[in-house]
CSV table of C-alpha atoms in Angstrom, one decimal:
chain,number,residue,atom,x,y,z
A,16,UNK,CA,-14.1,13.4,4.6
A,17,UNK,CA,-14.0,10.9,7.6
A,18,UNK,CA,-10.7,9.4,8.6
A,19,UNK,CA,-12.8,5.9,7.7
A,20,UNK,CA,-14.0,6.5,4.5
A,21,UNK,CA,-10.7,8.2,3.3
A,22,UNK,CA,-8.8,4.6,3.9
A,23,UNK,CA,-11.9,3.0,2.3
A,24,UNK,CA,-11.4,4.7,-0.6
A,25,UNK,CA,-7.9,4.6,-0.6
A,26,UNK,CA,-7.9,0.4,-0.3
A,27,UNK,CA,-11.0,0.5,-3.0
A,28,UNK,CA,-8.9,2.2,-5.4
A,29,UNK,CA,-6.1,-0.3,-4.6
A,30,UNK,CA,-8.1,-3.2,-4.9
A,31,UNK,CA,-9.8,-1.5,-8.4
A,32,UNK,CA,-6.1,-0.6,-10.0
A,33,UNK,CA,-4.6,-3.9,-9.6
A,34,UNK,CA,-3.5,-3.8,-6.2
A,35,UNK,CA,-0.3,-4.6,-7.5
A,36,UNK,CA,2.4,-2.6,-5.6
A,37,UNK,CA,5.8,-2.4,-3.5
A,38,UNK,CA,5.6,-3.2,-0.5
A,39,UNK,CA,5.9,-1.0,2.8
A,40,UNK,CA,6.4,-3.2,5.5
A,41,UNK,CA,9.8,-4.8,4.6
A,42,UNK,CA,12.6,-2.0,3.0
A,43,UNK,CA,14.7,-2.9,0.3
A,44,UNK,CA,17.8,-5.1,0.8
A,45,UNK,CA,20.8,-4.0,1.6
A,46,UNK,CA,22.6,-6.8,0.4
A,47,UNK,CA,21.1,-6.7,-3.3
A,48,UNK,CA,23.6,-6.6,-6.5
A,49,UNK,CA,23.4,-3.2,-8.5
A,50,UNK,CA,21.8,-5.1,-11.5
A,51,UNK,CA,18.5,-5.5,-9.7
A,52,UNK,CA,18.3,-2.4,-8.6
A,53,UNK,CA,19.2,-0.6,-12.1
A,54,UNK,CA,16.1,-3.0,-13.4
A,55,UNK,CA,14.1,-2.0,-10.9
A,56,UNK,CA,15.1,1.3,-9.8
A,57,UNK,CA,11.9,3.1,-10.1
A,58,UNK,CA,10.3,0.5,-8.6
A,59,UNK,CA,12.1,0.6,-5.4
A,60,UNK,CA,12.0,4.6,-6.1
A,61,UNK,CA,8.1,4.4,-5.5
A,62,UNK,CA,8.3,2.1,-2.6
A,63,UNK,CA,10.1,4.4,-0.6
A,64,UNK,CA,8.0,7.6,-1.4
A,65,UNK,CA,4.7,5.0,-1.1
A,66,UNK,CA,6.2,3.7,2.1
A,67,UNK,CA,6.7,7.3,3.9
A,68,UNK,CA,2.9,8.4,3.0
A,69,UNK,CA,1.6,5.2,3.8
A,70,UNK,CA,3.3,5.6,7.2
A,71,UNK,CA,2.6,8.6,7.8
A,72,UNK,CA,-1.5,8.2,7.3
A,73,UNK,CA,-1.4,5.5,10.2
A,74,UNK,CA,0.4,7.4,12.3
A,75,UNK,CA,-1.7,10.3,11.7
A,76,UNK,CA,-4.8,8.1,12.1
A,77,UNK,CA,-3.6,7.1,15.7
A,78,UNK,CA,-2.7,10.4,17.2
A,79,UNK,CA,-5.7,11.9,19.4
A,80,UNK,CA,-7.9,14.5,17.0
A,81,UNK,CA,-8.8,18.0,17.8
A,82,UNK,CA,-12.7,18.8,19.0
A,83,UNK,CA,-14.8,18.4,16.1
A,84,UNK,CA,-15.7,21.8,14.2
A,85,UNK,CA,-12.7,23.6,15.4
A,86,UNK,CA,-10.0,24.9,13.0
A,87,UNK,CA,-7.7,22.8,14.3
A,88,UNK,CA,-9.7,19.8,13.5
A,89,UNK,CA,-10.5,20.8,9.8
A,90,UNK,CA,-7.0,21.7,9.4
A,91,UNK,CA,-6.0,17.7,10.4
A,92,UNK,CA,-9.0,16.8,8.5
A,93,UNK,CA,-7.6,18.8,5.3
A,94,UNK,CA,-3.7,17.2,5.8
A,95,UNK,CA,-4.9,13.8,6.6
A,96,UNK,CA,-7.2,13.5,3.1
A,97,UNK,CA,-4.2,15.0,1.0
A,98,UNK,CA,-2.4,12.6,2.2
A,99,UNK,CA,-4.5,9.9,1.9
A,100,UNK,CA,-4.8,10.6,-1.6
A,101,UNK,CA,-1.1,10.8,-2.2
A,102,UNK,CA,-0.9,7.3,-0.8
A,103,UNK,CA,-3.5,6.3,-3.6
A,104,UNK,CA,-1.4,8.2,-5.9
A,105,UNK,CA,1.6,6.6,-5.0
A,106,UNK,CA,0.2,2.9,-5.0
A,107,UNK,CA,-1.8,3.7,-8.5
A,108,UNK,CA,2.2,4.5,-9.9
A,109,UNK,CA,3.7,0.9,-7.9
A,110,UNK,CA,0.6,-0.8,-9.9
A,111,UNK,CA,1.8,0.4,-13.5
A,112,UNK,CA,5.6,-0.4,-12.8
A,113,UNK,CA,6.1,-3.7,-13.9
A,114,UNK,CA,8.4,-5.7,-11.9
A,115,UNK,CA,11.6,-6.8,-13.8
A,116,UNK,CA,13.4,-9.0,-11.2
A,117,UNK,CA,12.4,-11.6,-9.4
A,118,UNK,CA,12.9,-9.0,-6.1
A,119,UNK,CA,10.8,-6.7,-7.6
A,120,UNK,CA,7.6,-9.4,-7.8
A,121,UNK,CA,8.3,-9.9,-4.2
A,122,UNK,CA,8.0,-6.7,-2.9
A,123,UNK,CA,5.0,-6.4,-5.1
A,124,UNK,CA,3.5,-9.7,-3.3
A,125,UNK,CA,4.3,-8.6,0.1
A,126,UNK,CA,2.7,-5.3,-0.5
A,127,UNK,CA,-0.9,-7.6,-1.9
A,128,UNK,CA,-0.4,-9.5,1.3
A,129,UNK,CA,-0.6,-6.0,3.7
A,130,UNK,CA,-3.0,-4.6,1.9
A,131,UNK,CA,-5.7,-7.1,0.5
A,132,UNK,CA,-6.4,-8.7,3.7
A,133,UNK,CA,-7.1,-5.2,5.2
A,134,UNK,CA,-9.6,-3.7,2.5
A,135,UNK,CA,-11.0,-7.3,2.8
A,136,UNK,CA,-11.3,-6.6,6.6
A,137,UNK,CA,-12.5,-2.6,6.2
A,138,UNK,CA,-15.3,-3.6,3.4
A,139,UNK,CA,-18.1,-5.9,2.8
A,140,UNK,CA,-16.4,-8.0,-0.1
A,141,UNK,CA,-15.9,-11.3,0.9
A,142,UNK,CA,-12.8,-12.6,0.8
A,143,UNK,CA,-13.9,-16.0,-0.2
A,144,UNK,CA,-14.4,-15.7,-4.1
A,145,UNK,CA,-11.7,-17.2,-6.2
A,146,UNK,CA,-10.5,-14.4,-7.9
A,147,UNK,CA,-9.2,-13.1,-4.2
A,148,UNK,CA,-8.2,-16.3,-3.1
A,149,UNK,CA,-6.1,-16.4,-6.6
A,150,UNK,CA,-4.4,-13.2,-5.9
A,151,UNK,CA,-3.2,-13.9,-1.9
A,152,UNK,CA,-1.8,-17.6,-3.1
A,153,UNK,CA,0.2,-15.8,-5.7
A,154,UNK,CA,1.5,-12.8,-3.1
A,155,UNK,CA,2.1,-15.9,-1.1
A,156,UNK,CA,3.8,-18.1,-3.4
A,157,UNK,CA,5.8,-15.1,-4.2
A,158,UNK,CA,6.8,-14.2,-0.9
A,159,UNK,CA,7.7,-17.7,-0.1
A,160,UNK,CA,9.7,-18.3,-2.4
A,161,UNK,CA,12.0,-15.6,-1.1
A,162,UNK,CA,12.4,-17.8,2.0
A,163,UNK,CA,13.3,-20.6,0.6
């Protein structure tokens, strides 16, 4: 399977699960109480193993490949869609962990906000209908309420 259609399906099945999810980009707080994080412990469990595969398929997708049809190429090509489905693995489990804390919804929401916007770019949805447009404003308004 082709490095692009691996991440297709990988943000299709995001998108098609509920796209709800930890977020990758931002780790969890050092500063948080122990309450949060005993509410939402297998949230921020997830995130971590989500965040390492997730990291680990981009890097992989930017490192030079071997010559096509050698064994060294199938051999990437075999790691790269394990782990490509591991990463849909891991984001299908973020979707079904509900979010008990208020810290939990954010890293859910700034996980939407990565990910959407890129299956948006990578497919030929558009990103104009309301039901997408519904689901960024509330990653937003999730996210910015953290700031404030």
């Amino acid at each position: 399977m082709p490095k692009a259609d691996a991440l297709s399906i990988t943000q299709r099945r995001s998108v098609l699960t509920g796209i709800i999810a930890a977020p990758f980009l931002v780790g969890t707080p050092a500063t948080a109480t122990a309450a949060p994080f005993q509410a939402d412990a297998a949230l921020f469990d997830c995130h971590q193993r989500f965040h390492a595969i997730y990291s680990a398929v981009r890097a992989a997708s930017r490192e030079p490949e071997p010559a096509f049809g050698t064994p060294e190429c199938d051999a990437r090509e075999a790691l790269f869609d394990k782990m490509v489905l591991e990463e849909c693995d891991l984001l299908e489990e973020l979707a079904a962990i509900p979010a008990h804390t208020r810290q939990g919804q954010r890293l859910k929401a700034e996980v939407i906000l990565a990910l959407l916007p890129e299956h948006l770019r990578n497919n030929e949805a558009s990103d104009g209908d309301g039901e997408t447009q519904l689901v960024l404003s509330l990653a937003r308004d999730l996210v910015r309420e953290k700031a404030a």
